[in-house]
PDB file of C-alpha atoms in Angstrom:
ATOM      1  CA  MET Y 156      22.864 -59.536  68.912  1.00 49.00           C
ATOM      2  CA  ASN Y 157      24.484 -62.688  67.527  1.00 50.00           C
ATOM      3  CA  THR Y 158      26.451 -61.545  64.523  1.00 51.00           C
ATOM      4  CA  ARG Y 159      25.732 -64.356  62.359  1.00 50.00           C
ATOM      5  CA  PHE Y 160      21.824 -64.103  63.214  1.00 42.00           C
ATOM      6  CA  THR Y 161      22.450 -60.496  62.371  1.00 44.00           C
ATOM      7  CA  ALA Y 162      23.926 -61.294  58.946  1.00 46.00           C
ATOM      8  CA  THR Y 163      21.619 -63.607  58.168  1.00 48.00           C
ATOM      9  CA  LEU Y 164      18.766 -61.394  58.980  1.00 45.00           C
ATOM     10  CA  LEU Y 165      19.838 -58.476  56.811  1.00 47.00           C
ATOM     11  CA  LEU Y 166      20.305 -61.113  54.290  1.00 45.00           C
ATOM     12  CA  SER Y 167      17.031 -62.120  54.087  1.00 43.00           C
ATOM     13  CA  LEU Y 168      15.825 -58.408  54.379  1.00 44.00           C
ATOM     14  CA  ALA Y 169      17.752 -57.612  50.767  1.00 45.00           C
ATOM     15  CA  ALA Y 170      16.044 -60.792  49.438  1.00 45.00           C
ATOM     16  CA  LEU Y 171      12.746 -60.119  50.465  1.00 41.00           C
ATOM     17  CA  ALA Y 172      13.209 -56.024  48.861  1.00 48.00           C
ATOM     18  CA  SER Y 173      15.047 -57.975  45.887  1.00 47.00           C
ATOM     19  CA  VAL Y 174      11.744 -59.831  45.416  1.00 48.00           C
ATOM     20  CA  ALA Y 175       9.265 -56.788  46.410  1.00 47.00           C
ATOM     21  CA  HIS Y 176      11.220 -54.815  43.488  1.00 45.00           C
ATOM     22  CA  ALA Y 177      11.301 -57.657  40.857  1.00 52.00           C
ATOM     23  CA  GLN Y 178       7.456 -57.716  41.481  1.00 60.00           C
ATOM     24  CA  SER Y 179       6.667 -54.122  41.259  1.00 83.00           C
ATOM     25  CA  PHE Y 180       9.048 -53.395  38.498  1.00 96.00           C
ATOM     26  CA  PRO Y 181       8.486 -51.482  36.137  1.00 96.00           C
ATOM     27  CA  SER Y 182       6.070 -49.194  37.971  1.00 96.00           C
ATOM     28  CA  LYS Y 183       6.676 -46.062  35.572  1.00 97.00           C
ATOM     29  CA  PRO Y 184       7.210 -45.838  32.136  1.00 97.00           C
ATOM     30  CA  VAL Y 185      11.028 -47.039  30.631  1.00 98.00           C
ATOM     31  CA  HIS Y 186      12.615 -44.551  29.026  1.00 97.00           C
ATOM     32  CA  ILE Y 187      15.480 -45.450  26.157  1.00 98.00           C
ATOM     33  CA  ILE Y 188      17.909 -43.014  25.816  1.00 98.00           C
ATOM     34  CA  VAL Y 189      19.042 -42.916  22.106  1.00 96.00           C
ATOM     35  CA  PRO Y 190      22.067 -40.734  21.712  1.00 93.00           C
ATOM     36  CA  PHE Y 191      21.994 -40.416  17.847  1.00 88.00           C
ATOM     37  CA  PRO Y 192      19.163 -38.211  15.839  1.00 86.00           C
ATOM     38  CA  PRO Y 193      15.920 -39.526  14.730  1.00 88.00           C
ATOM     39  CA  GLY Y 194      15.746 -41.921  11.654  1.00 80.00           C
ATOM     40  CA  GLY Y 195      18.767 -44.126  11.970  1.00 79.00           C
ATOM     41  CA  ALA Y 196      19.703 -47.267  13.201  1.00 80.00           C
ATOM     42  CA  ALA Y 197      19.473 -46.967  17.206  1.00 86.00           C
ATOM     43  CA  ASP Y 198      16.281 -44.586  16.718  1.00 89.00           C
ATOM     44  CA  LEU Y 199      14.449 -47.284  14.509  1.00 88.00           C
ATOM     45  CA  THR Y 200      15.618 -50.447  16.846  1.00 89.00           C
ATOM     46  CA  SER Y 201      14.600 -48.582  19.755  1.00 93.00           C
ATOM     47  CA  ARG Y 202      11.224 -47.850  18.812  1.00 93.00           C
ATOM     48  CA  ILE Y 203      10.277 -51.325  17.628  1.00 92.00           C
ATOM     49  CA  LEU Y 204      11.736 -53.251  20.094  1.00 94.00           C
ATOM     50  CA  GLY Y 205       9.945 -50.884  22.718  1.00 94.00           C
ATOM     51  CA  GLU Y 206       7.049 -51.457  21.366  1.00 94.00           C
ATOM     52  CA  GLN Y 207       7.141 -54.847  21.706  1.00 94.00           C
ATOM     53  CA  MET Y 208       8.678 -54.701  25.317  1.00 95.00           C
ATOM     54  CA  ALA Y 209       5.787 -52.306  26.559  1.00 95.00           C
ATOM     55  CA  LYS Y 210       3.219 -54.971  25.880  1.00 94.00           C
ATOM     56  CA  SER Y 211       4.711 -57.749  28.242  1.00 93.00           C
ATOM     57  CA  LEU Y 212       6.442 -54.953  31.019  1.00 96.00           C
ATOM     58  CA  GLY Y 213       3.000 -53.159  31.223  1.00 95.00           C
ATOM     59  CA  GLN Y 214       4.315 -50.006  30.753  1.00 97.00           C
ATOM     60  CA  PRO Y 215       5.255 -47.626  28.232  1.00 96.00           C
ATOM     61  CA  VAL Y 216       8.777 -47.932  26.468  1.00 97.00           C
ATOM     62  CA  ILE Y 217       9.514 -44.545  25.178  1.00 96.00           C
ATOM     63  CA  ALA Y 218      12.408 -43.632  23.426  1.00 96.00           C
ATOM     64  CA  GLU Y 219      14.228 -39.967  23.746  1.00 96.00           C
ATOM     65  CA  ASN Y 220      16.691 -39.002  21.079  1.00 95.00           C
ATOM     66  CA  ARG Y 221      19.320 -37.132  22.526  1.00 95.00           C
ATOM     67  CA  PRO Y 222      22.191 -36.849  20.000  1.00 90.00           C
ATOM     68  CA  GLY Y 223      25.526 -34.814  20.003  1.00 86.00           C
ATOM     69  CA  ALA Y 224      28.722 -35.005  20.630  1.00 83.00           C
ATOM     70  CA  GLY Y 225      29.358 -38.391  18.616  1.00 79.00           C
ATOM     71  CA  ALA Y 226      26.660 -39.955  21.186  1.00 89.00           C
ATOM     72  CA  VAL Y 227      28.551 -38.785  24.153  1.00 92.00           C
ATOM     73  CA  ILE Y 228      25.759 -36.321  25.347  1.00 94.00           C
ATOM     74  CA  GLY Y 229      23.604 -39.530  25.413  1.00 96.00           C
ATOM     75  CA  TYR Y 230      26.274 -41.668  27.028  1.00 97.00           C
ATOM     76  CA  GLU Y 231      26.531 -39.080  30.121  1.00 97.00           C
ATOM     77  CA  LEU Y 232      23.079 -38.704  30.417  1.00 97.00           C
ATOM     78  CA  GLY Y 233      22.653 -42.398  30.892  1.00 97.00           C
ATOM     79  CA  ALA Y 234      25.513 -42.270  33.703  1.00 97.00           C
ATOM     80  CA  ARG Y 235      23.747 -39.811  35.351  1.00 96.00           C
ATOM     81  CA  ALA Y 236      20.322 -41.549  35.107  1.00 97.00           C
ATOM     82  CA  ALA Y 237      18.699 -43.171  38.311  1.00 96.00           C
ATOM     83  CA  GLY Y 238      19.348 -46.536  38.458  1.00 96.00           C
ATOM     84  CA  ASP Y 239      15.854 -48.066  39.242  1.00 96.00           C
ATOM     85  CA  GLY Y 240      15.374 -49.859  36.218  1.00 96.00           C
ATOM     86  CA  HIS Y 241      13.247 -47.075  34.458  1.00 97.00           C
ATOM     87  CA  THR Y 242      16.521 -45.905  31.951  1.00 98.00           C
ATOM     88  CA  LEU Y 243      17.964 -47.133  29.463  1.00 98.00           C
ATOM     89  CA  LEU Y 244      20.502 -46.219  27.086  1.00 98.00           C
ATOM     90  CA  VAL Y 245      21.198 -47.507  23.417  1.00 96.00           C
ATOM     91  CA  VAL Y 246      24.879 -48.082  22.875  1.00 95.00           C
ATOM     92  CA  PHE Y 247      27.069 -48.520  19.591  1.00 91.00           C
ATOM     93  CA  PRO Y 248      30.752 -49.580  19.836  1.00 91.00           C
ATOM     94  CA  SER Y 249      31.576 -45.795  20.082  1.00 89.00           C
ATOM     95  CA  PHE Y 250      30.504 -46.322  23.788  1.00 94.00           C
ATOM     96  CA  VAL Y 251      33.519 -48.737  24.430  1.00 92.00           C
ATOM     97  CA  ILE Y 252      35.762 -46.547  21.881  1.00 90.00           C
ATOM     98  CA  ASN Y 253      35.442 -42.969  23.550  1.00 89.00           C
ATOM     99  CA  PRO Y 254      37.209 -43.627  26.460  1.00 91.00           C
ATOM    100  CA  ALA Y 255      40.597 -43.777  24.647  1.00 87.00           C
ATOM    101  CA  VAL Y 256      40.427 -40.842  22.415  1.00 84.00           C
ATOM    102  CA  LYS Y 257      38.169 -38.188  23.997  1.00 87.00           C
ATOM    103  CA  PRO Y 258      39.430 -37.209  27.286  1.00 88.00           C
ATOM    104  CA  GLY Y 259      37.525 -35.701  30.352  1.00 92.00           C
ATOM    105  CA  LEU Y 260      34.446 -38.321  29.570  1.00 94.00           C
ATOM    106  CA  LYS Y 261      31.587 -37.998  32.364  1.00 95.00           C
ATOM    107  CA  TYR Y 262      31.233 -41.564  32.140  1.00 96.00           C
ATOM    108  CA  ASP Y 263      32.559 -44.816  32.265  1.00 96.00           C
ATOM    109  CA  PRO Y 264      31.517 -48.084  30.711  1.00 95.00           C
ATOM    110  CA  LEU Y 265      32.797 -50.720  33.035  1.00 94.00           C
ATOM    111  CA  LYS Y 266      31.845 -48.826  36.086  1.00 96.00           C
ATOM    112  CA  ASP Y 267      28.664 -46.908  35.333  1.00 97.00           C
ATOM    113  CA  PHE Y 268      26.598 -49.156  33.506  1.00 98.00           C
ATOM    114  CA  ARG Y 269      25.128 -52.882  33.637  1.00 97.00           C
ATOM    115  CA  ALA Y 270      24.534 -54.718  30.456  1.00 96.00           C
ATOM    116  CA  VAL Y 271      21.392 -55.653  29.234  1.00 97.00           C
ATOM    117  CA  GLY Y 272      21.555 -56.963  26.024  1.00 95.00           C
ATOM    118  CA  GLN Y 273      22.648 -56.717  22.271  1.00 93.00           C
ATOM    119  CA  THR Y 274      19.686 -55.806  19.962  1.00 93.00           C
ATOM    120  CA  ILE Y 275      21.202 -55.974  16.380  1.00 87.00           C
ATOM    121  CA  SER Y 276      24.400 -56.155  13.836  1.00 86.00           C
ATOM    122  CA  VAL Y 277      24.685 -53.493  11.205  1.00 84.00           C
ATOM    123  CA  PRO Y 278      26.882 -53.822   8.366  1.00 89.00           C
ATOM    124  CA  MET Y 279      28.504 -50.490   7.167  1.00 94.00           C
ATOM    125  CA  VAL Y 280      28.920 -49.457   3.504  1.00 96.00           C
ATOM    126  CA  PHE Y 281      31.852 -46.989   1.885  1.00 97.00           C
ATOM    127  CA  ALA Y 282      29.105 -44.635  -0.406  1.00 98.00           C
ATOM    128  CA  VAL Y 283      29.653 -42.225  -2.681  1.00 98.00           C
ATOM    129  CA  ASN Y 284      27.403 -38.701  -4.286  1.00 97.00           C
ATOM    130  CA  SER Y 285      26.340 -39.873  -7.517  1.00 95.00           C
ATOM    131  CA  SER Y 286      28.408 -37.312  -9.226  1.00 95.00           C
ATOM    132  CA  VAL Y 287      31.671 -38.539  -8.026  1.00 96.00           C
ATOM    133  CA  PRO Y 288      33.384 -40.275 -10.724  1.00 94.00           C
ATOM    134  CA  ALA Y 289      34.626 -43.229  -8.777  1.00 96.00           C
ATOM    135  CA  LYS Y 290      32.653 -46.769  -9.811  1.00 96.00           C
ATOM    136  CA  SER Y 291      34.573 -48.907  -7.723  1.00 96.00           C
ATOM    137  CA  LEU Y 292      36.549 -48.685  -3.867  1.00 96.00           C
ATOM    138  CA  ASP Y 293      39.866 -49.267  -6.347  1.00 96.00           C
ATOM    139  CA  GLU Y 294      38.744 -45.843  -8.065  1.00 97.00           C
ATOM    140  CA  LEU Y 295      38.140 -44.048  -5.074  1.00 97.00           C
ATOM    141  CA  VAL Y 296      41.471 -45.155  -4.035  1.00 97.00           C
ATOM    142  CA  ALA Y 297      42.907 -43.758  -7.044  1.00 96.00           C
ATOM    143  CA  LEU Y 298      40.808 -40.202  -6.645  1.00 95.00           C
ATOM    144  CA  GLY Y 299      42.103 -39.794  -2.963  1.00 95.00           C
ATOM    145  CA  ARG Y 300      45.248 -40.194  -3.651  1.00 96.00           C
ATOM    146  CA  ALA Y 301      45.638 -37.720  -6.718  1.00 95.00           C
ATOM    147  CA  LYS Y 302      43.852 -35.500  -4.408  1.00 90.00           C
ATOM    148  CA  PRO Y 303      44.939 -35.372  -1.036  1.00 92.00           C
ATOM    149  CA  GLY Y 304      43.359 -33.561   1.474  1.00 93.00           C
ATOM    150  CA  THR Y 305      40.275 -33.063  -0.435  1.00 92.00           C
ATOM    151  CA  ILE Y 306      38.219 -35.948  -0.296  1.00 94.00           C
ATOM    152  CA  ALA Y 307      36.624 -35.704   2.905  1.00 96.00           C
ATOM    153  CA  TYR Y 308      33.900 -39.140   4.332  1.00 97.00           C
ATOM    154  CA  GLY Y 309      31.588 -38.359   6.954  1.00 97.00           C
ATOM    155  CA  THR Y 310      30.577 -40.566   9.622  1.00 95.00           C
ATOM    156  CA  PRO Y 311      27.883 -40.249  12.519  1.00 89.00           C
ATOM    157  CA  GLY Y 312      30.796 -38.558  14.685  1.00 87.00           C
ATOM    158  CA  ALA Y 313      34.253 -38.899  16.185  1.00 87.00           C
ATOM    159  CA  GLY Y 314      35.049 -42.005  18.126  1.00 86.00           C
ATOM    160  CA  THR Y 315      32.657 -44.398  16.164  1.00 88.00           C
ATOM    161  CA  THR Y 316      32.993 -47.325  14.486  1.00 90.00           C
ATOM    162  CA  HIS Y 317      32.777 -45.793  11.164  1.00 93.00           C
ATOM    163  CA  HIS Y 318      35.561 -43.242  12.042  1.00 94.00           C
ATOM    164  CA  VAL Y 319      37.674 -45.800  13.360  1.00 93.00           C
ATOM    165  CA  ILE Y 320      37.418 -47.889  10.022  1.00 95.00           C
ATOM    166  CA  GLY Y 321      37.339 -45.279   7.806  1.00 96.00           C
ATOM    167  CA  GLU Y 322      40.938 -44.122   9.296  1.00 96.00           C
ATOM    168  CA  ILE Y 323      41.941 -47.899   8.813  1.00 96.00           C
ATOM    169  CA  PHE Y 324      40.888 -47.500   5.323  1.00 96.00           C
ATOM    170  CA  ARG Y 325      42.854 -44.471   5.007  1.00 96.00           C
ATOM    171  CA  LEU Y 326      46.116 -46.251   5.785  1.00 96.00           C
ATOM    172  CA  ALA Y 327      45.446 -49.528   4.340  1.00 96.00           C
ATOM    173  CA  ALA Y 328      44.873 -47.789   1.184  1.00 96.00           C
ATOM    174  CA  LYS Y 329      47.728 -45.001   1.754  1.00 95.00           C
ATOM    175  CA  ALA Y 330      45.096 -42.463   0.302  1.00 95.00           C
ATOM    176  CA  GLY Y 331      44.610 -38.651   1.489  1.00 94.00           C
ATOM    177  CA  PHE Y 332      40.924 -38.974   2.845  1.00 97.00           C
ATOM    178  CA  VAL Y 333      39.863 -36.545   5.572  1.00 97.00           C
ATOM    179  CA  HIS Y 334      37.211 -37.071   8.354  1.00 97.00           C
ATOM    180  CA  ALA Y 335      34.009 -35.233   8.165  1.00 97.00           C
ATOM    181  CA  PRO Y 336      32.564 -35.948  11.547  1.00 94.00           C
ATOM    182  CA  PHE Y 337      28.666 -35.343  11.614  1.00 92.00           C
ATOM    183  CA  GLN Y 338      26.203 -35.751  14.989  1.00 85.00           C
ATOM    184  CA  GLY Y 339      24.816 -38.955  13.374  1.00 84.00           C
ATOM    185  CA  GLY Y 340      24.447 -40.923  10.799  1.00 86.00           C
ATOM    186  CA  GLY Y 341      21.624 -39.143   9.012  1.00 87.00           C
ATOM    187  CA  PRO Y 342      23.145 -35.657   8.875  1.00 91.00           C
ATOM    188  CA  ALA Y 343      26.549 -37.394   7.431  1.00 94.00           C
ATOM    189  CA  ILE Y 344      24.234 -38.790   4.589  1.00 94.00           C
ATOM    190  CA  ASN Y 345      22.197 -35.840   3.813  1.00 94.00           C
ATOM    191  CA  ALA Y 346      25.619 -33.746   3.506  1.00 96.00           C
ATOM    192  CA  ALA Y 347      26.362 -36.944   0.755  1.00 96.00           C
ATOM    193  CA  VAL Y 348      23.721 -36.821  -0.956  1.00 96.00           C
ATOM    194  CA  GLY Y 349      23.799 -33.094  -1.088  1.00 95.00           C
ATOM    195  CA  GLY Y 350      26.826 -32.659  -2.467  1.00 95.00           C
ATOM    196  CA  HIS Y 351      28.539 -31.069   0.666  1.00 96.00           C
ATOM    197  CA  ILE Y 352      30.618 -33.770   1.133  1.00 97.00           C
ATOM    198  CA  PRO Y 353      31.833 -36.662  -1.589  1.00 97.00           C
ATOM    199  CA  MET Y 354      31.575 -39.905   0.457  1.00 97.00           C
ATOM    200  CA  VAL Y 355      30.379 -41.575   3.995  1.00 97.00           C
ATOM    201  CA  LEU Y 356      30.774 -44.901   5.546  1.00 97.00           C
ATOM    202  CA  ALA Y 357      27.649 -45.498   7.271  1.00 93.00           C
ATOM    203  CA  ASN Y 358      24.774 -48.120   8.005  1.00 90.00           C
ATOM    204  CA  VAL Y 359      23.867 -49.885   5.183  1.00 91.00           C
ATOM    205  CA  SER Y 360      20.225 -49.799   6.299  1.00 85.00           C
ATOM    206  CA  GLU Y 361      20.616 -45.705   6.197  1.00 87.00           C
ATOM    207  CA  VAL Y 362      22.040 -45.536   2.903  1.00 93.00           C
ATOM    208  CA  VAL Y 363      19.726 -47.999   0.663  1.00 91.00           C
ATOM    209  CA  PRO Y 364      16.964 -46.152   0.274  1.00 92.00           C
ATOM    210  CA  PHE Y 365      19.484 -43.074  -1.171  1.00 95.00           C
ATOM    211  CA  ALA Y 366      21.341 -46.008  -3.651  1.00 95.00           C
ATOM    212  CA  LYS Y 367      17.676 -47.268  -4.682  1.00 94.00           C
ATOM    213  CA  ALA Y 368      16.854 -43.635  -6.136  1.00 95.00           C
ATOM    214  CA  GLY Y 369      20.080 -43.013  -7.315  1.00 95.00           C
ATOM    215  CA  LYS Y 370      21.238 -40.414  -5.208  1.00 96.00           C
ATOM    216  CA  MET Y 371      23.933 -42.793  -3.778  1.00 97.00           C
ATOM    217  CA  ARG Y 372      26.430 -45.025  -5.510  1.00 98.00           C
ATOM    218  CA  PRO Y 373      27.636 -47.845  -2.569  1.00 98.00           C
ATOM    219  CA  LEU Y 374      31.627 -49.335  -3.310  1.00 98.00           C
ATOM    220  CA  ALA Y 375      31.898 -51.753  -0.857  1.00 97.00           C
ATOM    221  CA  VAL Y 376      30.413 -53.244   2.559  1.00 97.00           C
ATOM    222  CA  THR Y 377      32.280 -53.309   5.870  1.00 95.00           C
ATOM    223  CA  THR Y 378      31.270 -57.338   6.779  1.00 93.00           C
ATOM    224  CA  ALA Y 379      33.395 -60.111   6.167  1.00 92.00           C
ATOM    225  CA  GLU Y 380      30.053 -61.777   3.651  1.00 93.00           C
ATOM    226  CA  ARG Y 381      28.224 -59.233   1.484  1.00 93.00           C
ATOM    227  CA  ALA Y 382      25.149 -57.380   2.865  1.00 91.00           C
ATOM    228  CA  ASP Y 383      21.686 -59.066   2.303  1.00 87.00           C
ATOM    229  CA  ALA Y 384      20.139 -55.343   1.427  1.00 88.00           C
ATOM    230  CA  MET Y 385      23.324 -54.888  -1.336  1.00 93.00           C
ATOM    231  CA  PRO Y 386      23.960 -58.167  -2.711  1.00 94.00           C
ATOM    232  CA  GLU Y 387      25.560 -56.945  -5.990  1.00 96.00           C
ATOM    233  CA  VAL Y 388      28.040 -54.518  -3.646  1.00 97.00           C
ATOM    234  CA  PRO Y 389      31.240 -56.372  -3.330  1.00 97.00           C
ATOM    235  CA  THR Y 390      32.985 -56.528   0.353  1.00 97.00           C
ATOM    236  CA  VAL Y 391      36.204 -54.370   1.250  1.00 96.00           C
ATOM    237  CA  ARG Y 392      38.055 -58.119   1.479  1.00 95.00           C
ATOM    238  CA  GLU Y 393      36.930 -58.363  -2.130  1.00 96.00           C
ATOM    239  CA  ALA Y 394      38.033 -55.335  -3.136  1.00 94.00           C
ATOM    240  CA  GLY Y 395      41.755 -56.146  -1.594  1.00 94.00           C
ATOM    241  CA  TYR Y 396      41.379 -55.070   1.706  1.00 95.00           C
ATOM    242  CA  PRO Y 397      41.357 -57.552   4.168  1.00 93.00           C
ATOM    243  CA  GLU Y 398      42.435 -55.558   7.444  1.00 92.00           C
ATOM    244  CA  VAL Y 399      39.258 -53.166   6.810  1.00 93.00           C
ATOM    245  CA  GLU Y 400      36.653 -55.622   8.176  1.00 91.00           C
ATOM    246  CA  SER Y 401      34.222 -54.671  11.188  1.00 91.00           C
ATOM    247  CA  THR Y 402      30.249 -55.424  11.713  1.00 88.00           C
ATOM    248  CA  ASN Y 403      28.716 -52.304  13.714  1.00 87.00           C
ATOM    249  CA  TRP Y 404      26.346 -53.552  16.890  1.00 90.00           C
ATOM    250  CA  SER Y 405      24.119 -51.640  19.115  1.00 91.00           C
ATOM    251  CA  GLY Y 406      22.635 -52.933  22.420  1.00 95.00           C
ATOM    252  CA  LEU Y 407      20.828 -51.771  26.124  1.00 97.00           C
ATOM    253  CA  VAL Y 408      22.647 -51.144  29.329  1.00 98.00           C
ATOM    254  CA  ALA Y 409      21.040 -49.312  32.248  1.00 98.00           C
ATOM    255  CA  PRO Y 410      22.747 -47.621  35.132  1.00 98.00           C
ATOM    256  CA  ALA Y 411      25.086 -49.333  37.265  1.00 97.00           C
ATOM    257  CA  ALA Y 412      22.919 -48.979  40.539  1.00 97.00           C
ATOM    258  CA  THR Y 413      20.052 -50.758  38.500  1.00 97.00           C
ATOM    259  CA  PRO Y 414      18.724 -53.533  40.718  1.00 96.00           C
ATOM    260  CA  PRO Y 415      20.030 -57.285  39.443  1.00 96.00           C
ATOM    261  CA  ALA Y 416      16.506 -58.158  39.380  1.00 96.00           C
ATOM    262  CA  ALA Y 417      15.417 -55.037  36.959  1.00 97.00           C
ATOM    263  CA  ILE Y 418      18.647 -56.315  34.936  1.00 97.00           C
ATOM    264  CA  ALA Y 419      17.196 -59.830  34.639  1.00 96.00           C
ATOM    265  CA  ARG Y 420      13.524 -58.906  33.890  1.00 96.00           C
ATOM    266  CA  LEU Y 421      14.771 -56.156  31.094  1.00 97.00           C
ATOM    267  CA  ASN Y 422      16.943 -58.595  29.735  1.00 96.00           C
ATOM    268  CA  SER Y 423      14.210 -61.614  29.562  1.00 95.00           C
ATOM    269  CA  GLU Y 424      11.606 -58.861  27.977  1.00 95.00           C
ATOM    270  CA  LEU Y 425      14.245 -58.225  25.585  1.00 95.00           C
ATOM    271  CA  GLY Y 426      15.176 -61.523  24.127  1.00 93.00           C
ATOM    272  CA  GLN Y 427      11.328 -62.311  23.948  1.00 92.00           C
ATOM    273  CA  ALA Y 428      10.813 -59.450  21.606  1.00 92.00           C
ATOM    274  CA  LEU Y 429      13.920 -60.380  19.400  1.00 90.00           C
ATOM    275  CA  ARG Y 430      12.432 -63.795  19.413  1.00 89.00           C
ATOM    276  CA  ASN Y 431       8.824 -62.971  18.254  1.00 86.00           C
ATOM    277  CA  LEU Y 432       8.618 -63.462  14.779  1.00 70.00           C
ATOM    278  CA  GLU Y 433       7.255 -59.675  13.679  1.00 79.00           C
ATOM    279  CA  ILE Y 434      10.148 -58.391  14.877  1.00 80.00           C
ATOM    280  CA  PRO Y 435      13.053 -59.529  12.969  1.00 71.00           C
ATOM    281  CA  ALA Y 436      10.788 -59.325  10.126  1.00 72.00           C
ATOM    282  CA  LYS Y 437      10.176 -55.403  11.073  1.00 76.00           C
ATOM    283  CA  LEU Y 438      13.930 -54.961  11.783  1.00 77.00           C
ATOM    284  CA  GLN Y 439      15.046 -56.930   8.191  1.00 63.00           C
ATOM    285  CA  GLY Y 440      12.656 -54.062   6.674  1.00 61.00           C
ATOM    286  CA  GLY Y 441      14.939 -51.586   7.814  1.00 58.00           C
ATOM    287  CA  ARG Y 442      17.706 -53.452   6.519  1.00 60.00           C
ATOM    288  CA  LEU Y 443      18.824 -54.350  10.376  1.00 67.00           C
ATOM    289  CA  LEU Y 444      19.834 -57.901  11.630  1.00 68.00           C
ATOM    290  CA  ALA Y 445      18.290 -58.789  15.185  1.00 71.00           C
ATOM    291  CA  SER Y 446      20.375 -60.296  17.392  1.00 65.00           C
ATOM    292  CA  SER Y 447      19.886 -64.360  18.191  1.00 54.00           C
ATOM    293  CA  GLY Y 448      19.854 -66.659  21.137  1.00 42.00           C
ATOM    294  CA  SER Y 449      17.140 -67.635  23.684  1.00 38.00           C
ATOM    295  CA  HIS Y 450      17.746 -64.607  25.555  1.00 46.00           C
ATOM    296  CA  ALA Y 451      18.755 -61.477  24.636  1.00 47.00           C
ATOM    297  CA  THR Y 452      22.933 -61.631  24.346  1.00 46.00           C
ATOM    298  CA  PRO Y 453      24.719 -59.787  27.043  1.00 47.00           C
ATOM    299  CA  ILE Y 454      26.882 -57.219  26.221  1.00 46.00           C
ATOM    300  CA  HIS Y 455      30.333 -57.496  28.037  1.00 43.00           C
ATOM    301  CA  THR Y 456      31.522 -53.667  28.583  1.00 39.00           C
TER     302      THR Y 456
END
């Protein structure tokens, strides 16, 4: 058989298979692995967007909470999932930070996944239990310097954006804060509200209800501008620490073997969901900011 003819035939068959897959996808429910506990930004976003995407995909989109080890358990489950487009994974910056700080991981963000799209951006905030005497970031720093090693700050886990920013702040402020990792933002905040730790660095969306109830006192947000959900709270830059500036973000990825046609379909449906007028309103109701653009923003992992 002619070599050129064989190559052309194989390419044609591959193209036909891709078209057939695109026409039949999805053929069963789509599962979103959420590597954090219920109630946080990842969980809320997955359920809101999944409900909308299911309408046009014609299949249920089911969020499954698989927390643990600072999201590593969920990330590793995503790496082992079948690459047929029916499993997605919610990722935060810890997805790409972990390989630099945690040896022995069973996933590689560059080799094991393909990006589907960015979903939200999330301001973070330094907040303290209402019994802590600090009324400002300066007063908190003074406490940290006066009692080094005794003031712990909670985060969703080691290797998360919150952990990295917390350590940058600790070094910039020359204050003796101690990191207290939890299995998600919700547990960290609950510990602070309960008085088990004095402070947290958490997503604004998760802190607002407790701040309104008087159980927590937000001191500074980490974004370049003040958060819409907390306009009275200054930025860390305003408080004198311009190097402590970051926005948390989240997105969806799929196992590397996922066919390009499935990735394209999922990206298109995610983009349509984010452009739906109801979705940004629902996300903003949870103090989350939807990713913008005519299509979901690709994540360059």
